[in-house]
Every structure is written in structure tokens, then in C-alpha cells.
Amino acid sequence: IDLSADFRLKLETTYSEWYGEKHQAPHLLKKTVYGLPEFHRKEIQKASLIANPGCYPTSAVLALAPLLREGGIDLDSIVVDSKSGVSGAGRSVSEDKQFIEAHEGVKAYKVASHRHTPEIEQELSFLAETPLKISFTPHLIPMSRGILTTAYVHFSNSISLEKVHKLYQKFYPSEPFVRVCPAGQFPNTSHVRGTNFCDIGVAVDPRVNRIIVVSAIDNLVKGASGQAIQNMNIRFGWDETTGLLTPGFVP
Amino acid sequence: IDLSADFRLKLETTYSEWYGEKHQAPHLLKKTVYGLPEFHRKEIQKASLIANPGCYPTSAVLALAPLLREGGIDLDSIVVDSKSGVSGAGRSVSEDKQFIEAHEGVKAYKVASHRHTPEIEQELSFLAETPLKISFTPHLIPMSRGILTTAYVHFSNSISLEKVHKLYQKFYPSEPFVRVCPAGQFPNTSHVRGTNFCDIGVAVDPRVNRIIVVSAIDNLVKGASGQAIQNMNIRFGWDETTGLLTPGFVP
Amino acid sequence: IDLSADFRLKLETTYSEWYGEKHQAPHLLKKTVYGLPEFHRKEIQKASLIANPGCYPTSAVLALAPLLREGGIDLDSIVVDSKSGVSGAGRSVSEDKQFIEAHEGVKAYKVASHRHTPEIEQELSFLAETPLKISFTPHLIPMSRGILTTAYVHFSNSISLEKVHKLYQKFYPSEPFVRVCPAGQFPNTSHVRGTNFCDIGVAVDPRVNRIIVVSAIDNLVKGASGQAIQNMNIRFGWDETTGLLTPGFVP
Amino acid sequence: IDLSADFRLKLETTYSEWYGEKHQAPHLLKKTVYGLPEFHRKEIQKASLIANPGCYPTSAVLALAPLLREGGIDLDSIVVDSKSGVSGAGRSVSEDKQFIEAHEGVKAYKVASHRHTPEIEQELSFLAETPLKISFTPHLIPMSRGILTTAYVHFSNSISLEKVHKLYQKFYPSEPFVRVCPAGQFPNTSHVRGTNFCDIGVAVDPRVNRIIVVSAIDNLVKGASGQAIQNMNIRFGWDETTGLLTPGFVP
């Protein structure tokens, strides 16, 4: 179970394009399973190499998956706007992560160039069964942990909130770590802090034919090591929630 | 100069639709000037009633205006994703503004239903000279003040970052309170905190034919009373920056 | 196990003096055990009414107990300066707990008049086996949870850091929830957040013949319901740490 | 006007004791004026070298000065407990100033060993006209700027709050940057943020014969460059408030 980004992208060329260097072990890419349990549980059970997903892709793919599986949306209309706490940028000491820089400010960064973009596109393309591209903008906000992702999708035919909400409930019927909010309610990162949950809320805006999906995860749990433990549990046939219902946490 | 939302919308019907009640003084709507100095300076000079803009509309309209004036974009593709500090929700005491509720959490609210939506649409339609509708999602983030707006627009013909950046520089050549960031740089709310500035950064994502515009304001200055002072200065023929270069601030 | 302040003070008169009203059930005071397990474990095992300690007293009494038991200090020199996160003030909605009021500010409150003062004095007097009074000042700081208490005590005869540190280690040899920091190190509330631990660090300032003790607790766990659970565990003969090693937490 | 600590201590030996190295220009120490305008205004007017005070000493000395000038207190009873925002630790990039380390935590640091201790003692001794020593503990709290200092002093003869409050009002009758709070009120760092003010509140605790003084400054203004500007204004005969009534501020 690899927590780095080395084996998340299936294509060697996509890796070198976004990471700026030649892949060092391309022969392993075919054997690798992308470790998002909700969509690859069966392959994970037998995998010899599991690529643990990035934090942003986890929040974005879980949010959009039901719509892409269902179809009926404009595949070139997807906008993913994510807001992350400071720990998402890692533990390395740097000026922009200093308290007086990060506190009481919000900014976008790596606009139209973040390396998680192709990872999100790969998984959404897999779900839609056709290649697609998205707009993705990450933002840094003044809190320690948590990612809120707001995704926008245009659709052609009229659709009701009730129908979309049911679609989401049916899509995640018994997932231990995905919770679909009641219709009209939306997630808050503080409600998933220190947990392996991904909370998802949906809205339909009939004025502009757009569905808005909001998801919240803790980037340090479901977005990182918590999901790695979930993958370990699956791989070794243990209860999937082992060690994940009350994880300790720092910071 | 009215800081409420009563006279911002030109159409009585739009007002009653979004604010849920009949307008009490519809005869004044025609006389009212929408007080966004960058686009209505001449009318403000002679106005008898100036409707001071809302905080989200100020950040969104300043961000998107150059693109709408210029044309060449898909008018039904506009997505506006805004992140606001807690003071944006007013001074009234409420549970969701309590420190322990707002701290270390981010959430979307009034998804597809915020009252600033028609105000943004009205001004963007005015600039585009044709009616349009947008998707708008406000978010609450754990800081006292500031709004960051990230706007997404799809375009048909190929366009370079250089060209878009020049368009913005030319559009705001001598505005005292709009600053266009150098190409490749993006604003941070902490850089406009306590000021009447609106900072704007642009990106072009050729992979998906989308322009991303990020703007930052202080919701309590350019987004509220600071802009009201700017309007007062214009109305009375004073230097437009009077009292606005080093405003004191609480909180 | 009563989480209110009603039965913490042994003397009816002290209660009415600090709480401004007559005690409603004075006949129960004699039966009540003050639920600080570290000093009253045996009585708690048989108690019919346990008064769960206040958050500030928990942090102050655990910090100062070894010195008072040992003796050799000036009993009229004790100064207790505490810093609490906002949740210490309760869940009720009020202006001074609003985000924009509490954020980016620190203040002292109820200076020389906080109701936890007699509670601290009662327990320190019990430990010293003689009545004493202290100075106590609580402060509100911009974080959700945690209390740091810094206590100052004057002593007459020369004493080394090594000796004081050993005294603390010996005083809490096998307490499950008290951790004495290595000599020269001091606690941080972020290290006890979400836990039932009380961390304690000590310093000796020979220039002024003063010992400085710093303690950190999470006011919502060891300072409140966590300690109540610890008392329940003791009362019913269960393992004292049951349910307390990885408590979930909000906010 | 020197903002470093090099010339704040009058005695070469005290400097080498606390700063761990030999002073490089001891011949300048006699010429230097300690730049706390409230007590050395006349000397500053003619000074050729002004040592701008440290942030903690500014807050502590302004808080305690009236009591030391007046006399009647126990000079060996002084405890100074200070709480500082993160910017007090400078702009250098370090792990303990990273957002995820500093956020949602409070700690004491350099307990009984901070270099500002002899600086506070020097000025208090000057005011008391006799040598004295204090206990000083600095704390780091999760906010960008501001220092709150809580000082404790024991007195022998009975004294009323009214009398102490009047003493403070008379001591600072026309200081442009010292504001004595009404009796019973205490300062908040958020009220002096971005300003050159020092706010001071006093309490008397007759139970323990102790006076508690609380002061608040912005460590980056009155505690640093703002005070340097104040000194410059005095030195050159300009209005003392020039440039200081609405200073811009970052962060």
C-alpha cells in the first residue's frame, strides 16, 4: 500500500507529463490497483500493489461517481473547486505554511496545474467509461485539517433534487465510510474531522441546469492514512472498519 | 447611499421572488443607481439614491466584467464559487457563528439559493448586454473577514493567458481600488484585509477551454462600508480615495 | 456523578458566598465526594454522590498537589494563571463567544472573582492540611478546547529542579491520566486535545526562589465528561481507562 | 533607533549573562537611552542612540510602573505572565511556528529563562529606585499578533480598587498611547490590534492582598516598529502621533 503518488496514474506518459520526470518502475503500473475501496474493493482484495489515492481525488471522485455512472450529464462541464486545510500541504516547514501567513487568509494555488487533476480525471473517466477532462482548483484555508469539495455539473434533461438524492443513496447503500446527507443538507469538514468518513450533499439548480455536489473528508484520514488502513483491512480480509472508528489524532 | 439590499435589484418581480416579500417602494427603483463605481461612476455622480452592492456581487462582478464586456465566452457556463469569512454573515449573535461552531470547519450554505445570485446576474447581464444566469455557491470559512471568489467560464475559441491578462489590465487601467495581479499570480484575502482593494488574478486552462478568475476583497470594506464611502466621495466630487487608504478596523 | 458545581464546595457558606444563592440541598454536602480520582479514589469507590470537578480546578490542583503535600513552600504566595479555549465558556450562544469576537484576541475575565477560586482553595487546603487562599485569573484564548494553567509558588529554602521533578514523578507514579513531562519540557494543550490526560511540567527559578508549574488538559475531557467517565469506572469497579483512550470528539 | 536587543541592557555583564556572548560595543551603552517614551521622553529628545524596547517589557513595564513609583508593594512578589501571538517569535520559518503546530494549542516557553526578564527588571528597578527581580513566563497562543500581560503584585497595607484605579489614571494623564480602562474593565488584544495603544486594567483582590494588572499591546506596533516611530517623532520634535493613528498592517 503505497501512500505516494507514484502508482496512482495508470499511464506512464500522464505521469511524466504532470510530475516532470520519467517513471522509474513502469512495469509495476499494470499490477497496481487504485485504492479507492468504494470502486475497486474486489481488486484490492487480491492486489500486490495498492496505490493509495490523493486527498483531493478521494473527495472529488466520491462526490461525482454516482452522476458519472448514471450518465445524462455534460461530461465537458465538470468544475471541481476544493478547499483544504493547511495540513494538506504536508509537514515540511515552509513560509506559506507559517501561522502568520496562513492565518486569516484564503487563496487559490496551482490553478489549472495541480497534479491531482489527472488522477481525478482517470477515475471519473473509468466511471463514465469514456475519457473526460475537468477544471480543478485547490484552495488553502486557515484550518488544520479537512477538505471540502464543491463540484458543478451541467445536465441536459430536466432532473429533480429528489431523483438525484435517491441516486446517491442507492449508489452508496452500505458503504461504511460514505454518508449521504439528507436532501437539502450539506456537509461540514468539522463533522468528519478525525474520522474516515466522506459526507456528501447534493443540490439541483433548475435555473441553470446544474447539479452541485459538496463533499467533506478529513484529508489526514480518508484522504491519506485512514484510507490506507481501510485498504489494508480489505486486503487481509479483516473487518473494513478495524482501527478506524475512533482514530486518535494530531494535530 | 443605502447599504441594505432593498434597491439593488432593478426589477420589482426579481426582488419579490428572491426576498419573499413585496417591494415597499417600487417607485424608487428607477431612480436608483447600483453603486459599483467601476461601472457606474458617472451615474453615481448625480444619483439621488445609490444602492451599495452586496459583498459577493462586488467580488464576482469585478472578477468577471472584462470577459463579459469583451465577449467570446459561453454565457451559460459561468460558475461562481465564493469563500467568505464569518463577518460576512453579520453581527447578529447565532449558533453557527459561535467560535466553536465556525472554527476548524468549512461548509457551503444556501447552495443554489443565495439572494446575491440575481444581483450578480443583473450586473453581468448589463455588462454582456444580454440576459444570463449563473451558478453561485457561497462558503463559510474560519476567518474573521475577507471573500475569495473563484469564477469559471468556458470559451469557444482558443485564447492565451497573455491575451486574457492584457484584457484585464486594459479594462482596469486607472481604477484606484482594483489591482490586477501579474500573470501567474493569484490574490490572497490577507493581502486586501482592512483595505478597499479588489485584487484579481487570471488563469487559462487550454485543456478544457476554461478561464479561471480569482478575486479577493475585504467584505467589510470594498464589500460594504468602504465602498459606501467610495460612493460618497464620488457623489460629492471628492477625491475617490478619501478616508480609504488606511481605514481603521475591527475586528 | 454530578457535573454541575452544586456539590463541589464542602461548606454551605462558601457556596452561597460565591454563587450568590442559598444551597438547596445542604444535607447532601457531607455525603458528597469530590471526584478528583488522583486524590479521592478510595472514597469514590463507595460514593453515593460524586461532584465532578470544574475544569480550572482540575488543572490547577493536579499541578500544585505535590508541592502542597510536600510542604516547604509559602502558602500565601500561590498565583494561578489559566488560559482556556472558548468551549470552556459553555455551549450557550453569546456575543463574546461569536467567532469575530473571540478570534485573534486574548483577554482576562472575572479577574479575582471566578467561582472556581474557592474550589481550588478547598482542594489545595485539603492537600496542605491547612487553610490557604490563592490568586486565580482565567483568560479566554482563541482556540476551541484546552486549558493551560501556569502556577507560581514561592519557597524559602533552596531547592533544585532535579529534586522538584523527582517529587512530581514520585507523586504520580502510576496514575493512568497524569503525565509528568521530562525535566525542562513543558506541556502544550494540543498534545492533550481529545484525551483525558493532564500533562505537567515544572521549572525552578533560583533567582527569585519560585517554582513554576505548567499543566495542560482538555477542558471537555479531563476537565469535564471524561473525568466523569473516569469516576464512573472507579465507582463501578471497571478498568479506569474504559472508554477513555480514544474518545471521539466534537468540536 | 535600534530595534535589536543590543543596547537595551545598561550593564555589559547582564548582557553577556543573558545573551551568552560578550557585548561588542560596550562604550555605547552609557550614551544609550531606553526608548520607552512614557518614562524617558526628555532623554529621547536629545538621544544619539535609542534602544527600542522589547515587546514583553513594553507591556510589563507600562502595566507595573504606577505601582512601583508609588511604593507600598512587596518588591519580591512580582509575577509577570504574558501571552503572545505567533508573530512575536519573528518572521523566520520554523516548525513551531507552522500553522498546524501553533493552531489550536497554547504553551509556555523559555520558562524562567527568557531574555526579556532582565530588561523588565532593569526598568522596574529604575522606577522603584531599588534593584528587584521578577518571575516572567511567556506563552505562545494561536493568534497572529498581540500580547496580553497579567501581572501580580502583593501589597502589605489595605488598598481599595478605587485608589489603585485613580493612581493609574493620574500616572498616565496625557499619554497619547496609554489608555487606562474604566474600573472593573480589562483589555483585549483585539482592541489594540493594528494600533500603538497600550490598554491597562486593574483589579484588587483583598482576600489575598494582591493587585492584578492586565495590559494589552500589539507586539508589532507599540511592541516594535510603532514605538520606534513614536521615538523618532519625539527625537525630531514632531507630533508624537505622526503616522501612528491608522497604521496599515500585515499580517
PDB file of N, CA, C and O in Angstrom, chain D residues 70-95:
ATOM      1  N   GLU D  70       4.768  54.442  43.048  1.00  0.00           N
ATOM      2  CA  GLU D  70       4.010  54.777  44.246  1.00  0.00           C
ATOM      3  C   GLU D  70       4.596  54.129  45.499  1.00  0.00           C
ATOM      4  O   GLU D  70       4.618  54.717  46.574  1.00  0.00           O
ATOM      5  N   GLY D  71       5.111  52.909  45.345  1.00  0.00           N
ATOM      6  CA  GLY D  71       5.631  52.196  46.517  1.00  0.00           C
ATOM      7  C   GLY D  71       4.534  51.482  47.293  1.00  0.00           C
ATOM      8  O   GLY D  71       3.384  51.453  46.878  1.00  0.00           O
ATOM      9  N   GLY D  72       4.912  50.866  48.395  1.00  0.00           N
ATOM     10  CA  GLY D  72       3.931  50.188  49.244  1.00  0.00           C
ATOM     11  C   GLY D  72       3.652  48.752  48.836  1.00  0.00           C
ATOM     12  O   GLY D  72       2.778  48.096  49.402  1.00  0.00           O
ATOM     13  N   ILE D  73       4.368  48.260  47.846  1.00  0.00           N
ATOM     14  CA  ILE D  73       4.154  46.867  47.442  1.00  0.00           C
ATOM     15  C   ILE D  73       5.372  46.031  47.807  1.00  0.00           C
ATOM     16  O   ILE D  73       6.460  46.542  48.041  1.00  0.00           O
ATOM     17  N   ASP D  74       5.172  44.707  47.837  1.00  0.00           N
ATOM     18  CA  ASP D  74       6.284  43.802  48.123  1.00  0.00           C
ATOM     19  C   ASP D  74       7.081  43.577  46.847  1.00  0.00           C
ATOM     20  O   ASP D  74       6.599  42.932  45.908  1.00  0.00           O
ATOM     21  N   LEU D  75       8.279  44.090  46.819  1.00  0.00           N
ATOM     22  CA  LEU D  75       9.045  44.088  45.578  1.00  0.00           C
ATOM     23  C   LEU D  75       9.481  42.695  45.149  1.00  0.00           C
ATOM     24  O   LEU D  75       9.800  42.478  43.994  1.00  0.00           O
ATOM     25  N   ASP D  76       9.484  41.760  46.102  1.00  0.00           N
ATOM     26  CA  ASP D  76       9.889  40.397  45.697  1.00  0.00           C
ATOM     27  C   ASP D  76       8.692  39.503  45.367  1.00  0.00           C
ATOM     28  O   ASP D  76       8.836  38.287  45.242  1.00  0.00           O
ATOM     29  N   SER D  77       7.525  40.134  45.184  1.00  0.00           N
ATOM     30  CA  SER D  77       6.319  39.325  44.934  1.00  0.00           C
ATOM     31  C   SER D  77       5.841  39.382  43.488  1.00  0.00           C
ATOM     32  O   SER D  77       4.818  38.813  43.152  1.00  0.00           O
ATOM     33  N   ILE D  78       6.603  40.065  42.625  1.00  0.00           N
ATOM     34  CA  ILE D  78       6.076  40.354  41.282  1.00  0.00           C
ATOM     35  C   ILE D  78       6.154  39.140  40.356  1.00  0.00           C
ATOM     36  O   ILE D  78       7.223  38.566  40.134  1.00  0.00           O
ATOM     37  N   VAL D  79       4.982  38.770  39.827  1.00  0.00           N
ATOM     38  CA  VAL D  79       4.873  37.703  38.833  1.00  0.00           C
ATOM     39  C   VAL D  79       4.302  38.309  37.555  1.00  0.00           C
ATOM     40  O   VAL D  79       3.271  38.985  37.595  1.00  0.00           O
ATOM     41  N   VAL D  80       4.980  38.065  36.424  1.00  0.00           N
ATOM     42  CA  VAL D  80       4.524  38.581  35.132  1.00  0.00           C
ATOM     43  C   VAL D  80       4.251  37.394  34.212  1.00  0.00           C
ATOM     44  O   VAL D  80       5.156  36.630  33.888  1.00  0.00           O
ATOM     45  N   ASP D  81       2.989  37.223  33.827  1.00  0.00           N
ATOM     46  CA  ASP D  81       2.572  36.103  32.975  1.00  0.00           C
ATOM     47  C   ASP D  81       2.065  36.696  31.660  1.00  0.00           C
ATOM     48  O   ASP D  81       1.036  37.354  31.628  1.00  0.00           O
ATOM     49  N   SER D  82       2.802  36.446  30.559  1.00  0.00           N
ATOM     50  CA  SER D  82       2.464  37.077  29.278  1.00  0.00           C
ATOM     51  C   SER D  82       2.019  36.059  28.244  1.00  0.00           C
ATOM     52  O   SER D  82       2.512  34.933  28.209  1.00  0.00           O
ATOM     53  N   LYS D  83       1.083  36.475  27.401  1.00  0.00           N
ATOM     54  CA  LYS D  83       0.537  35.635  26.333  1.00  0.00           C
ATOM     55  C   LYS D  83       0.743  36.367  25.018  1.00  0.00           C
ATOM     56  O   LYS D  83       0.203  37.447  24.823  1.00  0.00           O
ATOM     57  N   SER D  84       1.479  35.750  24.114  1.00  0.00           N
ATOM     58  CA  SER D  84       1.826  36.430  22.862  1.00  0.00           C
ATOM     59  C   SER D  84       1.318  35.686  21.645  1.00  0.00           C
ATOM     60  O   SER D  84       1.303  34.453  21.599  1.00  0.00           O
ATOM     61  N   GLY D  85       0.911  36.426  20.627  1.00  0.00           N
ATOM     62  CA  GLY D  85       0.604  35.852  19.319  1.00  0.00           C
ATOM     63  C   GLY D  85       1.879  35.375  18.643  1.00  0.00           C
ATOM     64  O   GLY D  85       2.990  35.674  19.072  1.00  0.00           O
ATOM     65  N   VAL D  86       1.714  34.624  17.557  1.00  0.00           N
ATOM     66  CA  VAL D  86       2.831  33.930  16.937  1.00  0.00           C
ATOM     67  C   VAL D  86       3.841  34.881  16.296  1.00  0.00           C
ATOM     68  O   VAL D  86       5.035  34.579  16.231  1.00  0.00           O
ATOM     69  N   SER D  87       3.397  36.046  15.846  1.00  0.00           N
ATOM     70  CA  SER D  87       4.344  36.960  15.199  1.00  0.00           C
ATOM     71  C   SER D  87       5.405  37.463  16.173  1.00  0.00           C
ATOM     72  O   SER D  87       6.456  37.945  15.757  1.00  0.00           O
ATOM     73  N   GLY D  88       5.131  37.342  17.465  1.00  0.00           N
ATOM     74  CA  GLY D  88       6.125  37.741  18.468  1.00  0.00           C
ATOM     75  C   GLY D  88       7.413  36.952  18.355  1.00  0.00           C
ATOM     76  O   GLY D  88       8.474  37.392  18.791  1.00  0.00           O
ATOM     77  N   ALA D  89       7.321  35.778  17.732  1.00  0.00           N
ATOM     78  CA  ALA D  89       8.511  34.925  17.595  1.00  0.00           C
ATOM     79  C   ALA D  89       9.299  35.216  16.319  1.00  0.00           C
ATOM     80  O   ALA D  89      10.231  34.482  15.986  1.00  0.00           O
ATOM     81  N   GLY D  90       8.934  36.296  15.627  1.00  0.00           N
ATOM     82  CA  GLY D  90       9.711  36.678  14.452  1.00  0.00           C
ATOM     83  C   GLY D  90       9.226  36.046  13.156  1.00  0.00           C
ATOM     84  O   GLY D  90       8.335  35.204  13.148  1.00  0.00           O
ATOM     85  N   ARG D  91       9.843  36.482  12.034  1.00  0.00           N
ATOM     86  CA  ARG D  91       9.404  36.021  10.711  1.00  0.00           C
ATOM     87  C   ARG D  91      10.147  34.790  10.239  1.00  0.00           C
ATOM     88  O   ARG D  91       9.813  34.215   9.209  1.00  0.00           O
ATOM     89  N   SER D  92      11.205  34.405  10.944  1.00  0.00           N
ATOM     90  CA  SER D  92      11.972  33.247  10.491  1.00  0.00           C
ATOM     91  C   SER D  92      11.073  32.017  10.425  1.00  0.00           C
ATOM     92  O   SER D  92      10.186  31.831  11.244  1.00  0.00           O
ATOM     93  N   VAL D  93      11.310  31.186   9.413  1.00  0.00           N
ATOM     94  CA  VAL D  93      10.493  29.995   9.207  1.00  0.00           C
ATOM     95  C   VAL D  93      10.958  28.892  10.155  1.00  0.00           C
ATOM     96  O   VAL D  93      12.139  28.543  10.178  1.00  0.00           O
ATOM     97  N   SER D  94      10.048  28.365  10.974  1.00  0.00           N
ATOM     98  CA  SER D  94      10.443  27.291  11.891  1.00  0.00           C
ATOM     99  C   SER D  94       9.256  26.382  12.152  1.00  0.00           C
ATOM    100  O   SER D  94       8.110  26.755  11.910  1.00  0.00           O
ATOM    101  N   GLU D  95       9.554  25.185  12.649  1.00  0.00           N
ATOM    102  CA  GLU D  95       8.488  24.191  12.803  1.00  0.00           C
ATOM    103  C   GLU D  95       7.427  24.628  13.813  1.00  0.00           C
ATOM    104  O   GLU D  95       6.245  24.461  13.581  1.00  0.00           O
TER     105      GLU D  95
END
